[in-house]
Amino acid sequence: MKLFVAVFLLFISIVRETEQSASSEPYEKQLVDRLFKNYNPMVRPVEDQSKPLNISIRMFLESLKEVNDKEATITISGWLTLTWNDYYLSWNPSEYGNVSFFLHRAEKIWRPDLAFSSAIGDRMFRVDDAFISVNHKGGIEFAPGGVSTHSCELDMRLFPFDTQTCRFVVGTWFSTARSVQLVPLGIRSLTKVSNEIWDMIDNQTEIISNGEDAAMLIAFSLTVRRKPLYYIVNVIIPLLVLSFLNIMVFRVSPKSGEKVSLSITILLAFAIWMTMLNDLTPRSSDLIPILGTFITALMLLSAVSTTVSVYIVRIYNFDENYAIPSWVERIVRFSPFKRSRATRHEKNELDSNPTLSWQAVALALDQFAFIVVSLITAGLIISCVVGFILQPPLERNLQ
């Protein structure tokens, strides 16, 4: 008899421990079953359907993946945090084992029909594997995110010393401001947002509203500044070296045989640099980079220099029996260009000799071209620097 009583009491204690250990799971299951028994995710969860539902939205930026200059796009990694109150999903925690919140699949709960209008590709938020947090007061928190690519209007005029502002526009797809009101909370980043080329320097948030009968849009603006060191070392410095070499073409003697070949080589180098810049910047007729205009001007100057070099070499090798026009002889004899390239013996011979050779004419033209090309190159460099300093910012239409 005592053994039977002992076995019975042991059985009762095991049953009670089992029920207590499993009590948390049934409470949450009972809660979810009750809340979603008659819940319809297509119905806007407000007590008064004539009033709009306020949805707070904040953007969390994790990293800046890429700013594609050629395609005029920006790729970011991050997520949006959406919070609102669901009138139908509230309960008293004391009635359900003090369960104050739970996670549920996003597709089972009403969500605002938000989309990125600035996104390239899939604009709607994917909820295949997403979850939503629900608390006992009906507070909903939804955080869709991932890697997304957006269009960005780039102002490449100051490349590579440019600062770009890209906007990520999110808003309702079908709902109007009468049913859904978006409340922006700004942009927040967990760490410094930058990559090997760009640094984030500022961010802003604005509301774009076209009335109660139109969709409500939130624009998150991200301002990034390019790190120019790579382009200074690999583009600008070689470009200045080529500009100097373009001047030095006219310090090469016409009789050396390398004058024309050097000028053609420099011209081809400018053409390659122009192709390189075109590969880095978007195709646009509205916003031409100052650096691109500078390279184009240098390439035209190099083409003119090549043409002049060809004529100088041709003049230098003219037959001495071919008479020099009297006006050319007077200009060369009394100009400082010929004398500056001549030795002391040549100067004395030039002063005493009543005739002038074609070689002297070529050397004078060579010296004159050297001074003119030097002045034009210096003017182009100064104009480019002033353009970078005084270029006004682009006024963008944000509506």
Short mmCIF file of C-alpha atoms in Angstrom, two decimals:
data_model
loop_
_atom_site.label_atom_id
_atom_site.label_comp_id
_atom_site.label_asym_id
_atom_site.label_seq_id
_atom_site.Cartn_x
_atom_site.Cartn_y
_atom_site.Cartn_z
CA MET A 1 0.00 0.00 0.00
CA LYS A 2 2.78 2.40 0.89
CA LEU A 3 4.54 1.55 -2.39
CA PHE A 4 1.37 2.36 -4.37
CA VAL A 5 0.98 5.72 -2.65
CA ALA A 6 4.63 6.58 -3.31
CA VAL A 7 4.32 5.72 -7.01
CA PHE A 8 1.09 7.76 -7.28
CA LEU A 9 2.68 10.83 -5.68
CA LEU A 10 5.72 10.53 -7.94
CA PHE A 11 3.45 10.42 -11.00
CA ILE A 12 1.53 13.52 -9.86
CA SER A 13 4.79 15.50 -9.34
CA ILE A 14 6.11 14.54 -12.78
CA VAL A 15 2.86 15.67 -14.43
CA ARG A 16 2.95 19.01 -12.61
CA GLU A 17 6.59 19.64 -13.57
CA THR A 18 5.80 18.83 -17.20
CA GLU A 19 2.86 21.23 -17.24
CA GLN A 20 4.92 23.99 -15.63
CA SER A 21 7.85 23.53 -18.05
CA ALA A 22 5.51 23.72 -21.03
CA SER A 23 3.39 26.59 -19.75
CA SER A 24 5.27 29.31 -21.68
CA GLU A 25 4.70 27.73 -25.09
CA PRO A 26 0.92 27.30 -24.73
CA TYR A 27 0.52 30.89 -23.54
CA GLU A 28 2.16 32.33 -26.63
CA LYS A 29 0.37 29.87 -28.87
CA GLN A 30 -2.97 30.71 -27.31
CA LEU A 31 -2.19 34.42 -27.68
CA VAL A 32 -1.27 34.13 -31.35
CA ASP A 33 -4.30 31.96 -32.08
CA ARG A 34 -6.63 34.48 -30.44
CA LEU A 35 -5.08 37.56 -32.09
CA PHE A 36 -5.05 36.11 -35.60
CA LYS A 37 -8.32 34.18 -35.44
CA ASN A 38 -10.25 36.93 -37.22
CA TYR A 39 -7.29 39.10 -38.25
CA ASN A 40 -7.21 40.32 -41.86
CA PRO A 41 -3.82 41.64 -43.08
CA MET A 42 -5.59 43.56 -45.86
CA VAL A 43 -7.47 45.82 -43.42
CA ARG A 44 -5.77 48.96 -42.19
CA PRO A 45 -5.42 48.47 -38.39
CA VAL A 46 -6.99 51.67 -37.02
CA GLU A 47 -10.00 52.12 -34.75
CA ASP A 48 -11.41 54.93 -36.89
CA GLN A 49 -11.02 54.17 -40.60
CA SER A 50 -11.54 57.84 -41.48
CA LYS A 51 -8.25 58.79 -39.80
CA PRO A 52 -4.76 58.15 -41.19
CA LEU A 53 -2.31 55.69 -39.65
CA ASN A 54 0.98 57.27 -38.56
CA ILE A 55 4.08 55.29 -39.48
CA SER A 56 7.49 56.34 -38.19
CA ILE A 57 10.36 55.58 -40.54
CA ARG A 58 14.11 55.70 -39.91
CA MET A 59 16.93 54.71 -42.23
CA PHE A 60 19.90 52.78 -40.85
CA LEU A 61 22.92 52.93 -43.13
CA GLU A 62 25.42 50.11 -42.69
CA SER A 63 27.91 50.69 -45.49
CA LEU A 64 28.47 52.48 -48.79
CA LYS A 65 29.16 49.80 -51.36
CA GLU A 66 29.71 51.79 -54.55
CA VAL A 67 29.07 55.02 -56.39
CA ASN A 68 29.08 54.16 -60.08
CA ASP A 69 30.07 57.33 -61.96
CA LYS A 70 29.44 55.81 -65.36
CA GLU A 71 25.95 54.49 -64.64
CA ALA A 72 25.05 57.33 -62.22
CA THR A 73 24.01 54.92 -59.47
CA ILE A 74 24.78 54.38 -55.78
CA THR A 75 24.74 51.04 -53.97
CA ILE A 76 24.21 50.92 -50.21
CA SER A 77 23.73 48.34 -47.50
CA GLY A 78 21.24 49.10 -44.74
CA TRP A 79 17.64 48.83 -43.64
CA LEU A 80 14.55 50.84 -42.77
CA THR A 81 12.91 50.66 -39.36
CA LEU A 82 9.14 51.10 -39.60
CA THR A 83 7.04 51.44 -36.45
CA TRP A 84 3.28 51.86 -36.10
CA ASN A 85 0.41 50.82 -33.84
CA ASP A 86 -1.87 47.95 -34.79
CA TYR A 87 -5.24 48.40 -33.09
CA TYR A 88 -6.11 44.70 -33.43
CA LEU A 89 -2.86 43.29 -31.97
CA SER A 90 -2.91 44.26 -28.29
CA TRP A 91 -3.38 42.16 -25.14
CA ASN A 92 -2.94 42.05 -21.38
CA PRO A 93 0.36 40.26 -20.59
CA SER A 94 -0.91 39.04 -17.20
CA GLU A 95 -3.52 36.90 -18.95
CA TYR A 96 -0.91 35.10 -21.05
CA GLY A 97 1.91 34.25 -18.68
CA ASN A 98 3.43 37.76 -18.88
CA VAL A 99 4.18 37.37 -22.60
CA SER A 100 4.82 40.97 -23.63
CA PHE A 101 5.94 40.50 -27.24
CA PHE A 102 6.41 37.92 -29.96
CA LEU A 103 7.77 37.62 -33.50
CA HIS A 104 5.56 36.73 -36.42
CA ARG A 105 5.95 36.32 -40.15
CA ALA A 106 5.58 39.65 -41.94
CA GLU A 107 3.22 38.28 -44.57
CA LYS A 108 0.57 37.56 -41.91
CA ILE A 109 0.41 41.14 -40.59
CA TRP A 110 -0.77 44.34 -42.23
CA ARG A 111 2.11 46.37 -43.65
CA PRO A 112 2.21 49.71 -45.47
CA ASP A 113 2.64 49.44 -49.23
CA LEU A 114 6.02 51.17 -49.24
CA ALA A 115 8.48 51.15 -52.12
CA PHE A 116 11.71 52.85 -53.13
CA SER A 117 10.89 55.03 -56.14
CA SER A 118 14.61 55.74 -56.58
CA ALA A 119 15.60 52.06 -56.61
CA ILE A 120 16.81 50.25 -59.69
CA GLY A 121 15.29 46.80 -60.01
CA ASP A 122 12.94 45.50 -57.31
CA ARG A 123 11.39 48.55 -55.66
CA MET A 124 9.02 46.79 -53.26
CA PHE A 125 10.22 45.44 -49.91
CA ARG A 126 10.68 41.68 -49.95
CA VAL A 127 9.00 39.89 -47.03
CA ASP A 128 9.65 36.24 -47.95
CA ASP A 129 11.78 35.55 -44.86
CA ALA A 130 11.04 38.69 -42.85
CA PHE A 131 9.64 38.84 -39.34
CA ILE A 132 7.76 41.56 -37.48
CA SER A 133 8.00 42.30 -33.77
CA VAL A 134 4.67 42.79 -31.95
CA ASN A 135 4.38 44.07 -28.38
CA HIS A 136 1.41 43.93 -25.99
CA LYS A 137 0.42 47.57 -26.65
CA GLY A 138 -0.03 46.87 -30.36
CA GLY A 139 3.31 48.39 -31.31
CA ILE A 140 4.69 46.98 -34.56
CA GLU A 141 8.32 47.12 -35.65
CA PHE A 142 9.31 46.07 -39.15
CA ALA A 143 12.90 46.34 -40.42
CA PRO A 144 13.24 45.40 -44.11
CA GLY A 145 16.66 45.88 -45.64
CA GLY A 146 19.60 44.52 -47.57
CA VAL A 147 21.78 45.75 -50.44
CA SER A 148 20.02 48.07 -52.88
CA THR A 149 21.04 50.16 -55.88
CA HIS A 150 19.52 53.58 -56.51
CA SER A 151 19.73 56.13 -59.29
CA CYS A 152 21.67 59.26 -58.38
CA GLU A 153 21.96 62.51 -60.30
CA LEU A 154 25.71 63.15 -60.36
CA ASP A 155 27.30 66.55 -60.83
CA MET A 156 30.68 65.66 -62.34
CA ARG A 157 31.81 69.20 -63.12
CA LEU A 158 34.33 69.23 -60.25
CA PHE A 159 35.62 65.69 -60.81
CA PRO A 160 37.75 64.44 -59.03
CA PHE A 161 37.20 67.06 -56.29
CA ASP A 162 33.43 66.62 -56.36
CA THR A 163 30.83 66.20 -53.66
CA GLN A 164 27.67 64.29 -54.58
CA THR A 165 24.22 64.24 -52.97
CA CYS A 166 22.11 61.15 -53.62
CA ARG A 167 18.48 60.76 -52.58
CA PHE A 168 16.70 57.58 -51.55
CA VAL A 169 13.01 58.25 -52.06
CA VAL A 170 10.59 55.94 -50.24
CA GLY A 171 6.84 56.28 -50.14
CA THR A 172 3.49 54.56 -50.40
CA TRP A 173 2.70 52.82 -53.65
CA PHE A 174 -1.12 53.02 -53.67
CA SER A 175 -2.09 54.51 -50.32
CA THR A 176 -2.58 58.25 -50.13
CA ALA A 177 -1.84 60.70 -47.34
CA ARG A 178 -5.44 60.34 -46.19
CA SER A 179 -4.84 56.75 -45.10
CA VAL A 180 -1.09 56.62 -44.30
CA GLN A 181 1.06 59.38 -42.84
CA LEU A 182 4.84 58.87 -42.88
CA VAL A 183 6.82 60.43 -40.03
CA PRO A 184 10.58 60.60 -40.88
CA LEU A 185 13.09 60.09 -38.07
CA GLY A 186 16.25 60.70 -40.09
CA ILE A 187 19.29 58.63 -41.05
CA ARG A 188 21.46 56.81 -38.55
CA SER A 189 24.69 54.91 -39.16
CA LEU A 190 26.25 52.45 -36.77
CA THR A 191 29.81 53.11 -37.96
CA LYS A 192 31.61 55.58 -40.20
CA VAL A 193 30.18 55.19 -43.68
CA SER A 194 32.95 55.25 -46.28
CA ASN A 195 34.84 53.13 -48.76
CA GLU A 196 38.12 53.38 -50.63
CA ILE A 197 36.87 56.27 -52.80
CA TRP A 198 34.05 58.05 -50.91
CA ASP A 199 33.37 59.49 -47.45
CA MET A 200 29.92 60.36 -46.12
CA ILE A 201 29.91 63.94 -44.81
CA ASP A 202 26.23 64.76 -44.27
CA ASN A 203 22.68 63.45 -44.45
CA GLN A 204 19.25 65.05 -44.51
CA THR A 205 15.61 64.00 -44.47
CA GLU A 206 12.65 65.75 -46.07
CA ILE A 207 8.98 65.16 -46.72
CA ILE A 208 7.67 65.36 -50.26
CA SER A 209 3.89 65.76 -50.21
CA ASN A 210 1.60 66.57 -53.11
CA GLY A 211 -1.65 66.80 -51.13
CA GLU A 212 -3.88 64.42 -49.24
CA ASP A 213 -5.03 62.63 -52.38
CA ALA A 214 -1.49 61.79 -53.51
CA ALA A 215 1.15 59.40 -52.24
CA MET A 216 3.40 60.62 -49.46
CA LEU A 217 7.15 60.43 -50.08
CA ILE A 218 10.16 60.63 -47.78
CA ALA A 219 13.53 61.60 -49.28
CA PHE A 220 16.66 60.51 -47.41
CA SER A 221 19.60 62.51 -48.80
CA LEU A 222 23.17 61.27 -48.45
CA THR A 223 26.08 63.61 -49.21
CA VAL A 224 29.42 61.97 -50.03
CA ARG A 225 32.80 63.46 -50.90
CA ARG A 226 35.27 61.82 -53.26
CA LYS A 227 38.80 61.03 -52.09
CA PRO A 228 40.87 62.66 -54.87
CA LEU A 229 44.35 61.28 -54.09
CA TYR A 230 44.07 58.35 -56.50
CA TYR A 231 43.05 60.62 -59.39
CA ILE A 232 45.68 63.24 -58.52
CA VAL A 233 48.45 60.65 -58.72
CA ASN A 234 47.15 58.70 -61.73
CA VAL A 235 45.38 61.35 -63.81
CA ILE A 236 46.22 64.95 -62.96
CA ILE A 237 49.99 64.69 -62.39
CA PRO A 238 50.59 62.69 -65.63
CA LEU A 239 48.39 65.22 -67.43
CA LEU A 240 50.55 68.13 -66.20
CA VAL A 241 53.67 66.23 -67.26
CA LEU A 242 52.23 65.82 -70.77
CA SER A 243 51.42 69.53 -70.84
CA PHE A 244 55.06 70.30 -70.02
CA LEU A 245 56.28 67.89 -72.71
CA ASN A 246 53.95 69.54 -75.22
CA ILE A 247 55.80 72.80 -74.57
CA MET A 248 59.22 71.14 -74.78
CA VAL A 249 58.47 69.98 -78.34
CA PHE A 250 59.61 73.44 -79.48
CA ARG A 251 62.94 73.06 -77.67
CA VAL A 252 63.84 70.09 -79.85
CA SER A 253 66.03 71.06 -82.81
CA PRO A 254 64.33 70.73 -86.22
CA LYS A 255 67.38 68.91 -87.55
CA SER A 256 67.20 66.16 -84.90
CA GLY A 257 64.45 64.27 -86.74
CA GLU A 258 62.45 63.59 -83.54
CA LYS A 259 60.45 66.79 -83.32
CA VAL A 260 57.36 65.67 -85.22
CA SER A 261 57.33 62.13 -83.78
CA LEU A 262 57.46 63.52 -80.22
CA SER A 263 54.56 65.89 -80.84
CA ILE A 264 52.45 63.09 -82.39
CA THR A 265 53.19 60.83 -79.41
CA ILE A 266 52.02 63.53 -77.00
CA LEU A 267 48.87 64.08 -79.05
CA LEU A 268 48.04 60.37 -78.86
CA ALA A 269 48.67 60.41 -75.10
CA PHE A 270 46.13 63.23 -74.69
CA ALA A 271 43.62 61.22 -76.72
CA ILE A 272 44.15 58.21 -74.42
CA TRP A 273 43.63 60.41 -71.36
CA MET A 274 40.41 61.74 -72.88
CA THR A 275 39.18 58.17 -73.40
CA MET A 276 40.06 57.32 -69.80
CA LEU A 277 38.03 60.27 -68.51
CA ASN A 278 35.05 59.30 -70.68
CA ASP A 279 35.12 55.83 -69.13
CA LEU A 280 34.92 57.37 -65.64
CA THR A 281 32.12 59.88 -66.19
CA PRO A 282 28.49 59.47 -67.34
CA ARG A 283 27.43 60.47 -70.83
CA SER A 284 25.83 63.86 -70.39
CA SER A 285 25.70 67.05 -72.44
CA ASP A 286 24.54 69.14 -69.47
CA LEU A 287 27.30 68.64 -66.90
CA ILE A 288 30.71 68.44 -68.55
CA PRO A 289 33.67 67.95 -66.15
CA ILE A 290 36.08 70.88 -65.98
CA LEU A 291 38.90 68.37 -66.22
CA GLY A 292 37.40 67.02 -69.45
CA THR A 293 37.28 70.52 -70.95
CA PHE A 294 40.89 71.03 -69.84
CA ILE A 295 42.05 67.80 -71.51
CA THR A 296 40.15 68.67 -74.69
CA ALA A 297 41.80 72.10 -74.83
CA LEU A 298 45.24 70.55 -74.27
CA MET A 299 44.57 67.98 -76.98
CA LEU A 300 43.61 70.72 -79.45
CA LEU A 301 46.70 72.68 -78.46
CA SER A 302 48.80 69.55 -79.01
CA ALA A 303 47.23 69.09 -82.45
CA VAL A 304 48.11 72.69 -83.33
CA SER A 305 51.63 72.15 -81.98
CA THR A 306 52.03 69.07 -84.14
CA THR A 307 50.92 71.01 -87.22
CA VAL A 308 53.30 73.88 -86.43
CA SER A 309 56.15 71.40 -85.82
CA VAL A 310 55.59 69.86 -89.23
CA TYR A 311 55.81 73.29 -90.89
CA ILE A 312 58.91 74.21 -88.86
CA VAL A 313 60.71 71.05 -89.99
CA ARG A 314 59.60 71.70 -93.57
CA ILE A 315 60.82 75.31 -93.47
CA TYR A 316 64.12 74.23 -91.90
CA ASN A 317 64.77 71.91 -94.88
CA PHE A 318 63.78 74.40 -97.60
CA ASP A 319 66.15 74.75 -100.52
CA GLU A 320 68.37 77.78 -100.01
CA ASN A 321 67.78 78.73 -103.63
CA TYR A 322 64.17 79.43 -102.76
CA ALA A 323 63.92 83.14 -101.98
CA ILE A 324 62.71 84.28 -98.57
CA PRO A 325 59.96 86.91 -98.80
CA SER A 326 61.20 90.34 -97.79
CA TRP A 327 58.54 90.80 -95.09
CA VAL A 328 59.53 87.47 -93.48
CA GLU A 329 63.17 88.47 -93.56
CA ARG A 330 62.48 91.83 -91.89
CA ILE A 331 60.41 90.21 -89.12
CA VAL A 332 62.99 87.52 -88.40
CA ARG A 333 66.05 89.81 -88.57
CA PHE A 334 64.69 92.32 -86.08
CA SER A 335 62.77 89.94 -83.83
CA PRO A 336 64.31 88.57 -80.60
CA PHE A 337 63.17 85.01 -81.34
CA LYS A 338 65.91 84.12 -83.78
CA ARG A 339 68.66 85.75 -81.72
CA SER A 340 67.59 84.00 -78.53
CA ARG A 341 68.28 80.57 -80.06
CA ALA A 342 71.56 81.57 -81.76
CA THR A 343 75.09 81.30 -80.42
CA ARG A 344 77.36 84.34 -80.14
CA HIS A 345 79.05 83.46 -83.45
CA GLU A 346 75.65 83.06 -85.15
CA LYS A 347 74.49 86.39 -83.80
CA ASN A 348 77.55 88.15 -85.20
CA GLU A 349 77.11 86.39 -88.51
CA LEU A 350 73.44 87.33 -88.56
CA ASP A 351 74.27 90.98 -87.97
CA SER A 352 77.01 91.06 -90.63
CA ASN A 353 75.39 88.83 -93.26
CA PRO A 354 72.89 90.72 -95.41
CA THR A 355 71.10 87.44 -96.36
CA LEU A 356 69.02 85.22 -94.14
CA SER A 357 68.70 81.41 -94.29
CA TRP A 358 65.57 79.29 -94.02
CA GLN A 359 67.12 77.61 -90.97
CA ALA A 360 67.10 80.96 -89.19
CA VAL A 361 63.44 81.45 -90.09
CA ALA A 362 62.58 77.98 -88.74
CA LEU A 363 64.44 78.63 -85.49
CA ALA A 364 62.68 81.97 -85.03
CA LEU A 365 59.28 80.36 -85.63
CA ASP A 366 60.24 77.57 -83.23
CA GLN A 367 61.06 80.06 -80.47
CA PHE A 368 57.89 82.05 -81.11
CA ALA A 369 55.74 78.88 -80.91
CA PHE A 370 57.50 77.89 -77.67
CA ILE A 371 56.51 81.17 -75.99
CA VAL A 372 52.94 81.15 -77.31
CA VAL A 373 52.27 77.51 -76.33
CA SER A 374 53.80 78.13 -72.89
CA LEU A 375 51.50 81.08 -72.28
CA ILE A 376 48.42 79.23 -73.53
CA THR A 377 49.21 76.19 -71.37
CA ALA A 378 49.72 78.36 -68.30
CA GLY A 379 46.43 80.13 -69.03
CA LEU A 380 44.58 76.82 -69.36
CA ILE A 381 45.98 75.55 -66.05
CA ILE A 382 45.05 78.78 -64.24
CA SER A 383 41.56 78.73 -65.77
CA CYS A 384 41.08 75.12 -64.68
CA VAL A 385 42.13 75.90 -61.09
CA VAL A 386 39.86 78.97 -60.95
CA GLY A 387 36.99 76.88 -62.35
CA PHE A 388 37.40 74.32 -59.56
CA ILE A 389 37.38 77.08 -56.95
CA LEU A 390 34.55 79.27 -58.28
CA GLN A 391 32.21 76.63 -59.75
CA PRO A 392 28.76 77.19 -58.16
CA PRO A 393 26.84 74.18 -56.76
CA LEU A 394 24.19 72.55 -58.89
CA GLU A 395 20.62 73.54 -58.07
CA ARG A 396 18.55 70.37 -58.06
CA ASN A 397 14.81 70.05 -58.37
CA LEU A 398 13.73 68.04 -55.36
CA GLN A 399 10.08 67.75 -56.19
#
